[in-house]
Amino acid sequence: MFFQHRAGLTDVREILQFPSLVPDEAVDSITDQENVRGFANEAVDSIMDQDNIWGLANGADLDSSKTSHDISRISPTAPTQELVDGPLITTGNMSDTDGEGEATSSEQPNVSEKRRQQNAKFNSWFSNRAKSICKEDLVNATQAVDDALLSTKSLISKQESTVIITDPREYQTELFERAKKKNIIAVLDTGSGKTLIAVLLIRHILDQELEDRARGLSPRIVFFLVDSVTLVFQQHAVLKCNLDANIDRFCGDMGCDLWQKSIWEKHFSENMVIVCTAEVLYQCLMHSFITIDQINLLIFDEAHHAKKNHSYARIIKDFYLAELNAEKRPKVFGMTASPVDARVDVVKAARDLETLLHAQIATASDLKLLQKSVNRPREIVAQYDKLQAQFETPLHQQMKARFGDMLVLSKPFRFAKAASSELGSWFADQVWSIYLAEEEARKLGGKMGRDFLSQKAGHPMTKLDAEVARLREARELISQHTFRDPEAIPTDLSSKVLVLHHYLALVFERPTEAKCIVFVQSRYTAKLLGDLFSRIGGPNIRSGVLVGTRTGEPGELSVSFRQQVVTLINFRKGILNCLFATSVAEEGLDIPDCNVVVRFDLYGTLIQYIQSRGRARHTNSRYVHMIEKDNGVHIQKMRDVRTAEEKMRRFCESLPADRLLGGNDSDLDGLSGFGQRSLIDPETGAKLTYGSSLAVLSHFVSCLPCNLESTPQPTYIVSSRGTQFVCEVVLPENSPVLHAIGRPSSKKSIAKRSAAFEACFLLRKGKYLDANLLPIYHKQLPAMRNAQLALNLKTTHIYDFRVKPSLWAESVGPLPTELFLTILELAEPEGLGRACQPLGMLTRVKLLNFPRFPVYFENSKSEVICTSATQSIPVTSSLLETLTAFTLRIFHAIFNKVYEHDAEKTPYWLVPIEPNDVIASNDPDLGKLIQWDVVKLVADNEELHWDKYTDPSFFEDRFLVDPWDGGRRFFTVRVVPELKPLDPVPANAAPGKHMDNILEYSISLWKKARAKRQFANDQPVLEAHRVLHRRNWLDEITEKEKEYTTKCYICPEPLKISTIPVTLATVVLIFPAIITRLDSYLIADEVCKNLHLEVKTDLALEAITKDSDNSEEHREQQVHFQRGMGKNYERLEFLGDCFLKMSTSISLYTQNPDNDEFEYHVRRMLMICNQNLFNNALKLKLYEYIRTRSFSRRTWYPRELRLLFGKGHGKGNNTKSEHMLGDKSIADVSEALIGAALLSHNDFDNAVRAVTVLVCNPDHQMLKWADYYQLYTKPAYQTAQASASHLDLATKVELKHNYHFRYPRLLRSAFIHPSYPYSWEKIPCYQRLEFLGDSLFDMACVNFLFHRFPDKDPQWLTEHKMAMVSNRFLGAVCAKLGFHRHLRFNGSLIEHQIREYVTEIQEAERESNGLPDYWVNVKAPPKALPDAVEAYLGAIFVDSEFDYSEVERFFDAHIKWYFKDMSIYDSFANNHPTTYLNNLLAVTFACTNYRILAQEIPPIDNGSTTPPAQVIAAVMIHDEIIAEGRASSGRHAKVKASAGALEVLKGLAPFGFRTKFGCDCVKGGGGDIGTAV
């Protein structure tokens, strides 16, 4: 036996037997030389490479290391032959010569490299890698330029000699245009998109119908007629998915033949489209439930059934033709793969079909027009050895001996005997197990009873009882019989089944995504083969059975419609990958494209052959004809179908030109250029003509980035206007020009060129074609889209740093006559461990109403409350001198700083505030709150004096200062009478400089200085606590600080007892932290005032706070982290970035409603890119105000005063310092300020102003939200009169979301896909609205997350936002709301994708039991679905006059419920490659020594075209670069690099990872490195 291959089987050849494994065997032709070419002599070699034999389709998982196979493992008797359009070529031994690649090993890298060394290593790698990439790109760019710079003459010449297949949808559009005007029978291959044409036609008819109903005409409906119940449900699902009209389905199984007229009238009035079997419509017409003039369109699916007495034929003959008024007849549209379904004359059958359906056949004259839409399989002939004669197995003989006379068992006896030959002895026995299964036996018993009672001759009941008893005996015999397991040997299986088994074993040798259908004639055969291959098919075959749903007689297999649907769903999902099917799988059913189709039982008619072949539509698919060796009947069947197909082709070619879908209507060479326009560029002389426009436009489109849904060629849609043709060209949706309409022309080919010329003209006008008519896309677009990368993420510079607010420097000068009081108090001072009192600041100007902020104690914290009085306090010069002396005493006594006494240069004064007094900021007598007696005491006296007679209580609760050591300050507790100065220092005392005794412990002087002084030995010993000055009160106390011991024992004589009360000193110690925060608030307020923004002070400070060198790298170890700075800008930047995107999108849409989405994206990027934000921030000097330093003991002092003594003396008091900032950090602060402006008020006005100030671009000059709508001019399409179809759409959509559209045409635009021709409705596609709605929806999601999760970091927010804004989620929302039914598009691919996705997502929702995350594991939807949701949001926003609350209302109604529990989407966020890699390394492998780095590749300038800017990213683990990724942006490059790294790490166990990379991080070896994402 052997297999025979061919490409495009066009002629019949005898199948000759070849001796197995005998090379160089002569093969002679014995076929009819007049009709078919014969086989030339050709060497036949044995086959060793089954990969080459079977040419497994995409998805097969082949191990390239095993391409050479042992011949005995394949089949020693299965050479193969290939049928081509020449001699028969038998494929020989084609085993791969390439062996396994050498495994590469890498040396274990060191694990102790520092970050700087890693950067150097990456830079070195990058430098070498960039050079090689640039060389490759330069070669590619040069090659592209050489081809692009062909002369105009050469382009035309090239154009004239090349058949341009403009788009696989072109024939569909052309056929649709014809079907609008006349009755058509579309004869196109299975899978060529006939249903799409029907959908377009129905939509067109429904639009007309709505207009007719609006004019008061009687309603009419569409009938979509099918030939089977299964197709009723399937085609209803297709139409339901693609049409927004009310659609219903009916078939006889629903009992509708018993309905009364009132029921039918109700259904007809409620629906505009009915899908039903033809018999249902015939019965309705016959009973006059409906009349033919109430139908506006009749669609006949599988129209070849229209013959003789079929319901299709009777509807036409009895009712359609009976209506003599042609205007009242419905339009007719038939669909079939072939007009012939029997072995009759093809031409006569086609003519009869045209006559019967009162329609004309239209088809493609050239298969090239369809080849890009329908993949034709390679056809293979598989011969099996001659079958042995029928025989009776032992079980058969046993059954025959006992029950052979039973009439009810005659059928299984016949089939079992036939199966012994056709299938094998194992099958012959298995027939009985199926036929006499318990359920089937029960049905047989019932049939016997019915047959007995129906007999006219009377028979005693005892006879029936005896027959039933024998049937039970037969059932018992079979149930007790031992059926052995089958083996793939000739004694069990026939040669036919053995060949099938061998072939499928090769197809499913390894795990694969391939799908296969095996066609058989009998249900029993399908069932038995399914059982066989579920047992011995191998681990990779998942078999199923697909048979018809009709209910046969007892003993005949039958399945329910639901079972059939479930089988198809499982086959589509890959749960099943091999179906054994009867003819039910040939016709109509929506079956996925298959890699392999096997005709186990040959076809009987041409239509069976064409339809079953049409199932093999996958790329590189195979169609296998199984024939018996030397079987003339089988060879004749092959000859018959091929002859009939050839006659059909000739018939189609002979059709009149107006019934052929030929694309162009004449040869291109016959065109004349006379009278046609041309364009000559004045700069270069380049000439654009009708002849060259097709090639120029095609070249432009080829330069656009492609995706799965974008058509890589222009789509030409030709329609007729009288005697002339008009063409519209539709370009891919990422093109800057989406469509152009040519001028009316006498020929379609000229009309196409006219449209191409107009498109090229618009591209040149928009400067998307340069002066040489070459695309500038690579020069311009990537540069704009890559604007973020023009700002190197790692670039840092040194900038001025504002240490103090300008307020202090501006407020010094002549002595004031009034001061303003700001009171500082602790909300919960108990945590300090000692009593304290409020502290006052007196300033020349009223200070802000500062927000509360926390200070941290040892075990607790308290908020600082700042109250700024509105009333001033009058002061005199003498009082100011006292206040100055008091303040300077505070600085000296507590902080050991001596400043020049100069009241004019003092920016503020400190005063003690009466404790426990109610503070009223508007009290006119605020002076009473100040403890003036304390002020005077401290100002006039440095210390309190005592002697040996002083009462011990005097020493309690005092503040002591060491006059010789500025760092030693004490708070006393009590006198300790049991201790004396010369006693040893108690063990619980804090360590000191001198520990000889308590007196020595109290003296800080060095030895020589101590010797000069004498202190009393009888003075008291005090228990005290030493004051720690290095405390950063703005941050939680560190564990190290908790370890410090402050308790001590001191003698008072070497120290000074300060006049400052303990309660005052306690709060003054916190003052440095307080004034540091107040300074930051004042600086934040200052920058907002400079920007003319009203921002809450706490938000303003948060927006300008950068607390580490790598604040933007979330979840990483922070570099140079500054403690106690409060919240950093990252969350506000996350929010501001989103508002910036929304506001600029609205601005562009408002001012340019007619611009294309391409232009929107480019102009928005120019506004929001980091480079623009950075440049404007430099002009505004934002870098000065950014807070990058935490509390410092060196910088909090007033710098306006001259320091006379203390640390820092002589260094000057400059108000400015310097700090290092990354360029991107400065840009991020701009976005954070926008976020702060947004949160500061209940409206968007402040944020809009912030965008204008910080973007500084003519495209955004709004100062308040209302400005957007005031600048909006409604485009003409929006305000034009809405048609009945538009109004109907608005009504239906309003049922899904309670919003009433003022402008229904705007809503229609939201549902028009870019593939839909503009000329059909004169409404633009949804791209503009989608651009707007995308930013609006982003804002709604970010707003929800930001406020719902106030403690989550920006990375968490970003990751979970991914779930909310993902196409996967929005596709589910689209299906949930039914928006997919309103979409208007032009393409069978997208129709099929939408239908498949909607079916899957609806099934997932049904099975979810109400869980909101049902959409997560469903495949990604076609992009059109999420786009439609976003476009709808854009339409609502525009229609509501830019009312953002409508967007929020939609979000609350349809989105929020999915995300009540965000934790269920943690895994979704973790599926992002970069996040997943981080989790894998950090959590699973416990590795911290890894980084992801990125850098932009320098652009190439070769003098002509510049390739897109690229970024290369690399994943480095323990200094080893394991993966790289290249993309147009750093983010996408990192994603690609992460994905590559995941592949490298795939399957590694933790110990394997540690071994491979020498990782010892789990032991602490790489702790401070982390990632840099």
Coordinates of N, CA and C in Angstrom, one line a residue, residues 11 48 226 307 361 529 543 549 653 699 749 810 926 1072 1341 1465:
D11 N -6.5 16.6 -12.3 CA -6.7 15.5 -13.3 C -6.6 14.2 -12.6
M48 N 11.3 7.5 4.4 CA 11.8 7.3 5.8 C 11.5 8.5 6.7
V226 N -32.7 26.9 5.8 CA -31.7 25.9 5.9 C -32.3 24.6 5.7
K307 N -34.5 21.2 -5.7 CA -34.8 20.4 -6.9 C -36.0 19.5 -6.6
I361 N -26.4 32.4 -11.2 CA -25.2 32.0 -10.5 C -24.1 33.0 -10.7
L529 N -15.2 3.1 14.8 CA -13.9 3.6 14.7 C -13.5 4.5 15.8
S543 N -10.3 11.1 20.5 CA -11.3 10.9 19.4 C -12.7 11.2 19.9
T549 N -28.5 14.1 13.9 CA -29.4 14.1 15.0 C -30.8 13.5 14.7
E653 N -16.5 29.6 -16.1 CA -15.7 30.5 -17.0 C -16.6 31.0 -18.1
H699 N 3.0 49.7 -1.7 CA 4.3 49.8 -1.0 C 4.1 50.6 0.3
S749 N -11.4 48.5 -13.4 CA -9.9 48.6 -13.2 C -9.5 50.0 -13.1
E810 N 12.4 86.5 51.9 CA 11.6 87.7 51.5 C 11.0 88.4 52.7
L926 N -4.7 87.5 70.8 CA -3.9 86.3 70.8 C -2.7 86.4 71.7
P1072 N 13.1 71.0 65.2 CA 13.8 70.9 63.9 C 13.0 70.0 62.9
C1341 N -11.1 53.8 35.4 CA -10.4 52.6 36.1 C -9.4 53.1 37.1
Y1465 N -7.9 38.8 40.8 CA -7.1 39.1 39.6 C -5.6 39.2 39.9

